[in-house]
Short mmCIF file of N, CA, C and O in Angstrom, two decimals:
data_model
loop_
_atom_site.label_atom_id
_atom_site.label_comp_id
_atom_site.label_asym_id
_atom_site.label_seq_id
_atom_site.Cartn_x
_atom_site.Cartn_y
_atom_site.Cartn_z
N MET A 1 15.30 -22.19 47.59
CA MET A 1 15.09 -21.04 47.44
C MET A 1 15.90 -20.09 46.38
O MET A 1 15.45 -19.27 45.69
N GLN A 2 17.15 -20.79 46.21
CA GLN A 2 17.76 -20.21 44.98
C GLN A 2 17.34 -20.74 43.49
O GLN A 2 17.62 -19.83 42.79
N ASP A 3 16.57 -21.72 43.64
CA ASP A 3 15.85 -21.97 42.21
C ASP A 3 14.91 -20.96 41.80
O ASP A 3 14.67 -20.61 40.63
N ARG A 4 14.31 -20.40 42.84
CA ARG A 4 13.12 -19.41 42.45
C ARG A 4 13.82 -18.08 42.03
O ARG A 4 13.21 -17.47 41.13
N ASP A 5 14.98 -17.67 42.53
CA ASP A 5 15.48 -16.69 42.35
C ASP A 5 16.48 -16.46 41.09
O ASP A 5 16.67 -15.51 40.43
N SER A 6 16.78 -17.67 40.73
CA SER A 6 17.77 -17.77 39.46
C SER A 6 16.97 -17.54 38.16
O SER A 6 15.81 -17.95 38.21
N PRO A 7 17.55 -16.88 37.50
CA PRO A 7 16.92 -16.62 35.92
C PRO A 7 16.88 -18.05 35.13
O PRO A 7 17.64 -18.71 35.36
N PRO A 8 15.83 -18.07 34.23
CA PRO A 8 15.73 -19.26 33.34
C PRO A 8 17.04 -19.24 32.43
O PRO A 8 17.63 -18.31 32.14
N SER A 9 17.19 -20.56 31.99
CA SER A 9 18.51 -20.73 31.18
C SER A 9 18.16 -20.18 29.88
O SER A 9 17.00 -19.97 29.51
N LEU A 10 19.21 -19.93 28.99
CA LEU A 10 19.11 -19.46 27.68
C LEU A 10 18.49 -20.37 26.85
O LEU A 10 17.68 -20.07 25.91
N ASP A 11 18.71 -21.63 27.00
CA ASP A 11 18.28 -22.77 26.19
C ASP A 11 16.74 -22.92 26.35
O ASP A 11 15.84 -22.92 25.33
N ASP A 12 16.07 -22.60 27.52
CA ASP A 12 14.71 -22.45 27.84
C ASP A 12 14.20 -21.50 27.31
O ASP A 12 13.05 -21.46 26.63
N LEU A 13 14.74 -20.21 27.24
CA LEU A 13 14.33 -19.01 26.54
C LEU A 13 14.17 -19.30 25.08
O LEU A 13 13.26 -18.89 24.35
N ASP A 14 15.27 -19.75 24.60
CA ASP A 14 15.35 -20.12 22.87
C ASP A 14 14.18 -20.93 22.55
O ASP A 14 13.42 -20.85 21.59
N ALA A 15 13.98 -22.09 23.39
CA ALA A 15 12.73 -23.04 22.96
C ALA A 15 11.50 -22.37 23.09
O ALA A 15 10.48 -22.57 22.28
N ARG A 16 11.28 -21.51 24.14
CA ARG A 16 9.99 -20.69 24.17
C ARG A 16 9.79 -19.79 23.07
O ARG A 16 8.69 -19.65 22.50
N LEU A 17 10.79 -19.11 22.64
CA LEU A 17 10.90 -18.10 21.53
C LEU A 17 10.43 -19.00 20.14
O LEU A 17 9.80 -18.42 19.47
N LYS A 18 11.13 -20.08 19.94
CA LYS A 18 11.01 -20.82 19.03
C LYS A 18 9.40 -21.22 18.69
O LYS A 18 8.71 -21.22 17.76
N LYS A 19 8.91 -21.67 19.83
CA LYS A 19 7.64 -22.12 20.01
C LYS A 19 6.54 -20.92 19.68
O LYS A 19 5.65 -20.98 18.90
N ALA A 20 6.98 -19.69 20.25
CA ALA A 20 6.04 -18.57 19.84
C ALA A 20 6.14 -18.27 18.52
O ALA A 20 4.97 -17.82 17.90
N ARG A 21 7.14 -18.21 17.90
CA ARG A 21 7.36 -17.75 16.47
C ARG A 21 6.71 -18.68 15.60
O ARG A 21 6.23 -18.38 14.36
N GLY A 22 6.82 -19.94 15.77
CA GLY A 22 6.42 -21.03 14.83
C GLY A 22 7.42 -21.16 13.75
O GLY A 22 8.41 -20.64 13.89
N SER A 23 7.14 -22.11 13.13
CA SER A 23 8.03 -22.41 11.90
C SER A 23 8.13 -21.28 10.79
O SER A 23 7.16 -20.56 10.69
N GLU A 24 9.25 -21.27 10.18
CA GLU A 24 9.41 -20.18 9.16
C GLU A 24 8.30 -20.22 7.93
O GLU A 24 7.96 -19.37 7.55
N GLU A 25 8.04 -21.56 7.74
CA GLU A 25 7.12 -21.85 6.62
C GLU A 25 5.77 -21.25 6.88
O GLU A 25 5.21 -20.70 6.03
N ASP A 26 5.33 -21.49 8.04
CA ASP A 26 4.02 -21.01 8.51
C ASP A 26 3.99 -19.48 8.51
O ASP A 26 3.14 -19.06 7.97
N ARG A 27 5.09 -18.84 8.86
CA ARG A 27 4.95 -17.39 8.86
C ARG A 27 4.94 -16.92 7.39
O ARG A 27 4.24 -15.84 7.01
N VAL A 28 5.85 -17.41 6.39
CA VAL A 28 5.67 -17.07 4.96
C VAL A 28 4.37 -17.23 4.44
O VAL A 28 3.88 -16.38 3.86
N ARG A 29 3.95 -18.32 4.51
CA ARG A 29 2.40 -18.62 4.24
C ARG A 29 1.42 -17.64 4.75
O ARG A 29 0.52 -17.16 3.92
N ARG A 30 1.51 -17.49 5.98
CA ARG A 30 0.54 -16.39 6.67
C ARG A 30 0.85 -14.99 6.12
O ARG A 30 -0.24 -14.29 5.51
N SER A 31 2.08 -14.57 5.71
CA SER A 31 2.20 -13.33 5.23
C SER A 31 1.71 -13.20 3.82
O SER A 31 1.28 -12.10 3.29
N GLU A 32 1.94 -14.31 3.09
CA GLU A 32 1.53 -14.39 1.55
C GLU A 32 0.01 -14.20 1.58
O GLU A 32 -0.68 -13.41 0.64
N MET A 33 -0.73 -15.16 2.50
CA MET A 33 -2.22 -14.69 2.53
C MET A 33 -2.71 -13.54 2.91
O MET A 33 -3.74 -12.97 2.44
N LEU A 34 -2.11 -12.68 3.73
CA LEU A 34 -2.61 -11.57 4.38
C LEU A 34 -2.08 -10.26 3.63
O LEU A 34 -2.47 -9.33 3.90
N SER A 35 -1.07 -10.42 2.96
CA SER A 35 -0.56 -9.24 2.14
C SER A 35 -1.13 -8.86 0.83
O SER A 35 -0.78 -9.67 -0.11
N PRO A 36 -1.92 -7.90 0.66
CA PRO A 36 -2.64 -7.65 -0.66
C PRO A 36 -1.65 -7.02 -1.52
O PRO A 36 -1.88 -6.85 -2.81
N ASN A 37 -0.41 -6.60 -1.24
CA ASN A 37 0.46 -5.67 -2.21
C ASN A 37 1.56 -6.50 -2.80
O ASN A 37 2.25 -5.94 -3.40
N LEU A 38 1.36 -7.84 -2.58
CA LEU A 38 2.35 -8.70 -3.47
C LEU A 38 2.14 -8.59 -4.91
O LEU A 38 0.82 -8.70 -5.19
N PRO A 39 2.99 -8.86 -5.96
CA PRO A 39 2.79 -8.48 -7.27
C PRO A 39 1.88 -9.69 -7.85
O PRO A 39 1.05 -9.32 -8.55
N GLY A 40 1.88 -10.79 -7.32
CA GLY A 40 1.12 -11.94 -7.89
C GLY A 40 -0.15 -12.16 -7.11
O GLY A 40 -0.75 -13.25 -7.27
N SER A 41 -0.38 -11.57 -6.08
CA SER A 41 -1.51 -11.94 -5.21
C SER A 41 -2.93 -11.66 -5.88
O SER A 41 -2.86 -10.68 -6.59
N ALA A 42 -3.78 -12.31 -5.68
CA ALA A 42 -5.06 -12.08 -6.38
C ALA A 42 -5.82 -10.78 -5.71
O ALA A 42 -6.37 -10.04 -6.39
N MET A 43 -5.59 -10.50 -4.47
CA MET A 43 -6.34 -9.33 -3.77
C MET A 43 -5.45 -8.20 -4.35
O MET A 43 -6.23 -7.06 -4.66
N GLY A 44 -4.19 -8.13 -4.74
CA GLY A 44 -3.54 -7.05 -5.38
C GLY A 44 -4.12 -6.85 -6.75
O GLY A 44 -4.33 -5.60 -7.17
N LEU A 45 -4.21 -7.80 -7.37
CA LEU A 45 -4.89 -7.59 -8.76
C LEU A 45 -6.30 -7.19 -8.86
O LEU A 45 -6.59 -6.22 -9.56
N ALA A 46 -7.22 -7.49 -7.84
CA ALA A 46 -8.51 -6.97 -7.83
C ALA A 46 -8.58 -5.54 -7.26
O ALA A 46 -9.23 -4.87 -8.00
N PHE A 47 -7.68 -5.11 -6.43
CA PHE A 47 -7.59 -3.86 -6.16
C PHE A 47 -7.19 -3.02 -7.12
O PHE A 47 -7.56 -1.81 -7.53
N ARG A 48 -6.17 -3.42 -8.07
CA ARG A 48 -5.59 -2.78 -9.36
C ARG A 48 -6.80 -2.81 -10.19
O ARG A 48 -7.00 -1.40 -10.80
N VAL A 49 -7.61 -3.81 -10.49
CA VAL A 49 -8.78 -3.68 -11.48
C VAL A 49 -9.64 -2.72 -11.20
O VAL A 49 -10.04 -1.92 -12.08
N GLY A 50 -10.11 -2.65 -10.00
CA GLY A 50 -11.09 -1.73 -9.38
C GLY A 50 -10.56 -0.34 -9.60
O GLY A 50 -11.42 0.46 -10.12
N ILE A 51 -9.37 -0.02 -9.25
CA ILE A 51 -8.83 1.39 -9.41
C ILE A 51 -8.78 1.86 -10.69
O ILE A 51 -9.03 2.81 -11.08
N GLU A 52 -8.15 0.81 -11.67
CA GLU A 52 -8.08 1.17 -13.12
C GLU A 52 -9.32 1.58 -13.61
O GLU A 52 -9.41 2.60 -14.39
N LEU A 53 -10.40 0.85 -13.22
CA LEU A 53 -11.71 1.11 -13.95
C LEU A 53 -12.28 2.53 -13.28
O LEU A 53 -12.81 3.37 -14.17
N VAL A 54 -12.31 2.62 -12.23
CA VAL A 54 -12.65 3.95 -11.38
C VAL A 54 -12.03 5.16 -11.89
O VAL A 54 -12.42 6.34 -12.18
N ALA A 55 -10.71 5.11 -12.05
CA ALA A 55 -9.81 6.06 -12.39
C ALA A 55 -10.10 6.48 -13.73
O ALA A 55 -10.27 7.66 -14.16
N GLY A 56 -10.26 5.61 -14.78
CA GLY A 56 -10.54 5.84 -16.16
C GLY A 56 -11.93 6.73 -16.13
O GLY A 56 -11.89 7.67 -16.89
N VAL A 57 -12.83 6.19 -15.58
CA VAL A 57 -14.22 6.92 -15.59
C VAL A 57 -14.12 8.22 -14.98
O VAL A 57 -14.60 9.11 -15.55
N ALA A 58 -13.42 8.40 -13.89
CA ALA A 58 -13.20 9.56 -13.21
C ALA A 58 -12.54 10.59 -13.84
O ALA A 58 -13.14 11.91 -13.98
N VAL A 59 -11.52 10.32 -14.48
CA VAL A 59 -10.72 11.26 -15.40
C VAL A 59 -11.53 11.83 -16.60
O VAL A 59 -11.58 12.94 -16.76
N GLY A 60 -12.33 10.72 -17.16
CA GLY A 60 -13.09 11.05 -18.31
C GLY A 60 -14.17 12.10 -17.93
O GLY A 60 -14.33 13.11 -18.66
N VAL A 61 -14.88 11.82 -16.90
CA VAL A 61 -15.95 12.82 -16.33
C VAL A 61 -15.24 14.10 -15.89
O VAL A 61 -15.82 15.05 -16.21
N GLY A 62 -14.10 13.94 -15.39
CA GLY A 62 -13.64 15.30 -14.86
C GLY A 62 -13.09 16.22 -16.06
O GLY A 62 -13.33 17.41 -16.19
N ILE A 63 -12.52 15.59 -17.12
CA ILE A 63 -12.08 16.36 -18.36
C ILE A 63 -13.54 16.85 -19.09
O ILE A 63 -13.49 17.99 -19.43
N GLY A 64 -14.37 15.97 -19.16
CA GLY A 64 -15.65 16.40 -19.70
C GLY A 64 -16.34 17.56 -19.07
O GLY A 64 -16.90 18.35 -19.67
N TYR A 65 -16.33 17.35 -17.80
CA TYR A 65 -16.99 18.57 -16.99
C TYR A 65 -16.19 19.86 -17.07
O TYR A 65 -16.88 20.90 -17.28
N ALA A 66 -14.90 19.96 -16.95
CA ALA A 66 -14.07 20.83 -17.31
C ALA A 66 -14.24 21.73 -18.62
O ALA A 66 -14.35 22.84 -18.95
N LEU A 67 -14.37 20.81 -19.57
CA LEU A 67 -14.63 21.29 -20.85
C LEU A 67 -16.02 21.84 -21.13
O LEU A 67 -16.09 22.96 -21.81
N ASP A 68 -17.05 21.30 -20.49
CA ASP A 68 -18.30 21.75 -20.47
C ASP A 68 -18.47 23.08 -19.93
O ASP A 68 -19.08 23.93 -20.39
N ARG A 69 -17.78 23.16 -18.60
CA ARG A 69 -17.94 24.61 -18.07
C ARG A 69 -17.21 25.64 -18.81
O ARG A 69 -17.52 26.81 -18.98
N TRP A 70 -15.84 25.31 -19.41
CA TRP A 70 -15.11 26.15 -20.26
C TRP A 70 -15.78 26.58 -21.54
O TRP A 70 -15.87 27.85 -21.69
N LEU A 71 -16.34 25.58 -22.13
CA LEU A 71 -17.13 26.05 -23.53
C LEU A 71 -18.54 26.27 -23.42
O LEU A 71 -19.18 26.63 -24.34
N GLY A 72 -19.33 26.08 -22.31
CA GLY A 72 -20.75 26.09 -22.15
C GLY A 72 -21.53 25.31 -23.10
O GLY A 72 -22.46 25.74 -23.48
N THR A 73 -21.08 23.93 -23.05
CA THR A 73 -21.83 23.17 -23.91
C THR A 73 -22.83 22.26 -23.34
O THR A 73 -23.24 21.36 -23.76
N GLY A 74 -22.98 22.41 -21.99
CA GLY A 74 -24.06 21.50 -21.22
C GLY A 74 -23.35 20.17 -20.96
O GLY A 74 -22.19 20.13 -20.89
N PRO A 75 -24.22 19.20 -20.80
CA PRO A 75 -23.62 17.88 -20.41
C PRO A 75 -23.05 17.07 -21.54
O PRO A 75 -22.43 15.99 -21.27
N TRP A 76 -22.90 17.68 -22.80
CA TRP A 76 -22.51 16.74 -23.89
C TRP A 76 -21.08 16.24 -23.89
O TRP A 76 -20.81 15.14 -24.01
N LEU A 77 -20.24 17.23 -23.68
CA LEU A 77 -18.74 16.68 -23.50
C LEU A 77 -18.63 15.83 -22.24
O LEU A 77 -17.72 14.88 -22.35
N MET A 78 -19.38 16.12 -21.16
CA MET A 78 -19.06 15.14 -20.11
C MET A 78 -19.50 13.72 -20.56
O MET A 78 -19.05 12.59 -20.02
N ILE A 79 -20.74 13.60 -21.16
CA ILE A 79 -21.12 12.31 -21.64
C ILE A 79 -20.15 11.69 -22.44
O ILE A 79 -19.94 10.53 -22.34
N VAL A 80 -19.62 12.48 -23.48
CA VAL A 80 -18.62 11.72 -24.50
C VAL A 80 -17.40 11.31 -23.62
O VAL A 80 -16.93 10.31 -24.03
N PHE A 81 -16.83 12.14 -22.85
CA PHE A 81 -15.71 11.83 -22.20
C PHE A 81 -15.97 10.80 -21.11
O PHE A 81 -15.00 10.02 -20.72
N PHE A 82 -17.12 10.63 -20.56
CA PHE A 82 -17.63 9.63 -19.64
C PHE A 82 -17.35 8.08 -20.45
O PHE A 82 -16.67 7.28 -19.95
N PHE A 83 -17.85 8.08 -21.65
CA PHE A 83 -17.76 6.81 -22.33
C PHE A 83 -16.13 6.69 -22.84
O PHE A 83 -15.72 5.44 -22.78
N LEU A 84 -15.51 7.60 -23.21
CA LEU A 84 -14.09 7.42 -23.37
C LEU A 84 -13.29 7.03 -22.28
O LEU A 84 -12.41 6.22 -22.33
N GLY A 85 -13.71 7.57 -21.13
CA GLY A 85 -13.04 7.28 -19.87
C GLY A 85 -13.42 5.67 -19.50
O GLY A 85 -12.51 5.01 -19.04
N ALA A 86 -14.58 5.33 -19.52
CA ALA A 86 -15.12 4.12 -19.35
C ALA A 86 -14.22 2.91 -20.32
O ALA A 86 -13.76 1.93 -20.02
N ALA A 87 -14.15 3.41 -21.53
CA ALA A 87 -13.35 2.60 -22.53
C ALA A 87 -12.10 2.34 -22.19
O ALA A 87 -11.55 1.40 -22.18
N GLY A 88 -11.32 3.65 -21.85
CA GLY A 88 -10.11 3.62 -21.40
C GLY A 88 -9.76 2.75 -20.05
O GLY A 88 -8.80 1.97 -20.00
N GLY A 89 -10.68 2.88 -19.31
CA GLY A 89 -10.61 1.91 -17.99
C GLY A 89 -10.80 0.60 -18.28
O GLY A 89 -10.13 -0.24 -17.56
N MET A 90 -11.47 0.30 -19.12
CA MET A 90 -11.77 -1.12 -19.26
C MET A 90 -10.64 -1.74 -20.15
O MET A 90 -10.10 -2.89 -19.92
N MET A 91 -9.88 -0.85 -21.00
CA MET A 91 -8.63 -1.33 -21.72
C MET A 91 -7.72 -1.60 -20.60
O MET A 91 -6.88 -2.43 -20.84
N ASN A 92 -7.49 -0.70 -19.70
CA ASN A 92 -6.50 -0.85 -18.64
C ASN A 92 -6.76 -2.22 -17.67
O ASN A 92 -5.82 -2.99 -17.47
N VAL A 93 -8.09 -2.45 -17.54
CA VAL A 93 -8.41 -3.60 -16.78
C VAL A 93 -8.04 -4.82 -17.61
O VAL A 93 -7.54 -5.77 -16.89
N PHE A 94 -8.21 -4.67 -19.06
CA PHE A 94 -8.08 -5.95 -19.85
C PHE A 94 -6.32 -6.09 -19.73
O PHE A 94 -5.74 -7.19 -19.70
N ARG A 95 -5.71 -5.03 -19.95
CA ARG A 95 -4.26 -5.18 -19.75
C ARG A 95 -3.67 -5.63 -18.37
O ARG A 95 -2.71 -6.51 -18.41
N ALA A 96 -4.42 -5.41 -17.32
CA ALA A 96 -4.02 -5.74 -15.98
C ALA A 96 -4.31 -7.38 -15.72
O ALA A 96 -3.46 -8.02 -15.29
N ALA A 97 -5.30 -7.64 -16.45
CA ALA A 97 -5.88 -8.96 -15.94
C ALA A 97 -4.92 -9.89 -17.02
O ALA A 97 -4.81 -11.04 -16.46
N THR A 98 -4.58 -9.55 -18.20
CA THR A 98 -3.98 -10.43 -18.95
C THR A 98 -2.31 -10.21 -18.79
O THR A 98 -1.53 -10.93 -19.40
N GLY A 99 -1.89 -9.47 -17.97
CA GLY A 99 -0.38 -9.26 -17.62
C GLY A 99 0.23 -8.65 -18.60
O GLY A 99 1.33 -8.27 -18.77
N GLN A 100 -0.49 -7.63 -19.37
CA GLN A 100 0.14 -6.82 -20.57
C GLN A 100 0.74 -5.67 -19.97
O GLN A 100 1.48 -4.94 -20.69
N GLY A 101 0.20 -4.99 -18.69
CA GLY A 101 0.74 -3.87 -18.42
C GLY A 101 1.85 -3.96 -17.46
O GLY A 101 2.31 -3.14 -16.62
N LEU A 102 2.70 -4.96 -17.54
CA LEU A 102 3.76 -5.25 -16.63
C LEU A 102 5.22 -4.76 -17.26
O LEU A 102 6.08 -4.43 -16.42
N ALA A 103 5.23 -4.71 -18.25
CA ALA A 103 6.63 -4.05 -19.01
C ALA A 103 6.48 -2.86 -19.74
O ALA A 103 5.34 -2.46 -20.05
N VAL A 104 7.57 -2.32 -20.16
CA VAL A 104 7.48 -1.31 -20.88
C VAL A 104 7.06 -1.40 -22.28
O VAL A 104 7.09 -2.50 -23.02
N GLY A 105 6.05 -0.71 -22.82
CA GLY A 105 5.38 -1.10 -24.16
C GLY A 105 4.17 -1.99 -24.05
O GLY A 105 3.82 -2.33 -24.92
N TYR A 106 3.81 -2.34 -22.67
CA TYR A 106 2.67 -3.20 -22.52
C TYR A 106 2.94 -4.46 -22.99
O TYR A 106 2.06 -5.18 -23.62
N ARG A 107 4.20 -5.05 -23.13
CA ARG A 107 4.52 -6.50 -23.49
C ARG A 107 5.22 -7.14 -22.50
O ARG A 107 6.02 -6.60 -21.79
N LYS A 108 4.97 -8.63 -22.32
CA LYS A 108 5.72 -9.37 -21.62
C LYS A 108 7.03 -9.35 -21.95
O LYS A 108 7.36 -9.36 -23.29
N PRO A 109 8.14 -9.51 -21.30
CA PRO A 109 9.47 -9.67 -21.65
C PRO A 109 9.75 -10.89 -22.57
O PRO A 109 10.74 -10.60 -23.63
N GLY A 110 9.22 -11.90 -22.86
CA GLY A 110 9.51 -13.01 -23.61
C GLY A 110 8.67 -13.11 -24.87
O GLY A 110 8.59 -13.99 -25.74
N ASP A 111 7.83 -11.98 -25.03
CA ASP A 111 7.03 -11.84 -26.13
C ASP A 111 7.78 -11.85 -27.62
O ASP A 111 7.34 -12.43 -28.50
N ASP A 112 9.02 -11.27 -27.54
CA ASP A 112 9.85 -11.09 -28.97
C ASP A 112 10.21 -12.58 -29.32
O ASP A 112 10.05 -12.91 -30.30
N ALA A 113 10.64 -13.24 -28.38
CA ALA A 113 11.15 -14.76 -28.69
C ALA A 113 10.16 -15.60 -29.19
O ALA A 113 10.05 -16.45 -30.22
N GLU A 114 8.90 -15.43 -28.53
CA GLU A 114 7.72 -16.35 -29.03
C GLU A 114 7.21 -15.82 -30.24
O GLU A 114 6.81 -16.70 -31.15
N GLN A 115 7.33 -14.82 -30.57
CA GLN A 115 6.83 -14.19 -31.91
C GLN A 115 7.74 -14.53 -32.97
O GLN A 115 7.24 -15.00 -34.05
N LYS A 116 9.10 -14.61 -32.91
CA LYS A 116 9.99 -15.16 -33.69
C LYS A 116 9.81 -16.61 -33.88
O LYS A 116 10.04 -17.21 -35.18
N ARG A 117 9.50 -17.40 -32.83
CA ARG A 117 9.32 -18.92 -32.88
C ARG A 117 8.14 -19.11 -33.61
O ARG A 117 7.95 -20.13 -34.50
N ARG A 118 6.95 -18.32 -33.69
CA ARG A 118 5.81 -18.64 -34.44
C ARG A 118 6.00 -18.35 -35.91
O ARG A 118 5.22 -18.55 -36.89
N GLY A 119 6.97 -17.37 -36.32
CA GLY A 119 7.25 -16.98 -37.67
C GLY A 119 6.40 -16.00 -37.98
O GLY A 119 6.51 -15.44 -39.23
N GLY A 120 5.54 -15.27 -37.29
CA GLY A 120 4.93 -14.13 -37.61
C GLY A 120 5.26 -12.85 -37.24
O GLY A 120 6.22 -12.75 -36.18
N SER A 121 4.89 -11.79 -38.01
CA SER A 121 5.47 -10.34 -37.61
C SER A 121 4.24 -9.69 -37.40
O SER A 121 3.44 -9.47 -38.33
N GLU A 122 4.12 -8.91 -36.18
CA GLU A 122 2.91 -8.21 -35.92
C GLU A 122 3.28 -6.68 -35.93
O GLU A 122 4.10 -6.28 -35.15
N ARG A 123 2.66 -5.99 -36.77
CA ARG A 123 2.90 -4.63 -36.62
C ARG A 123 2.31 -3.86 -35.53
O ARG A 123 1.28 -4.04 -35.05
N GLU A 124 3.22 -2.91 -34.81
CA GLU A 124 2.47 -2.18 -33.73
C GLU A 124 2.08 -1.03 -34.17
O GLU A 124 2.40 -0.34 -34.99
N GLY A 125 0.92 -0.59 -33.67
CA GLY A 125 0.36 0.82 -33.80
C GLY A 125 0.45 1.87 -33.08
O GLY A 125 1.10 1.98 -32.18
#
């Protein structure tokens, strides 16, 4: 009767906790697969690309619509700014896909050393 009333040992509890948690490597691997907000994950890049494109078009259309309402020019400025916003969105998608949008000035940190190694100098516009 005493075995039934006594609490389980701490070693038994520790073994059951380790079994329930699984190995540390499995947890890290699962969190990497399920987390879309990691900087290097493919899902994070896909969300960023989609948002960059939609935001560029939306801002362009919004500016064009506001200018059309203000100046009374009909849909012409909205059409012009739609294409400008789409072009800006595509440029941002290109920067995100190639990794150029990661550092200040849209350049990777090691680009200066590689540029000097090649022996060329590129003027920035």
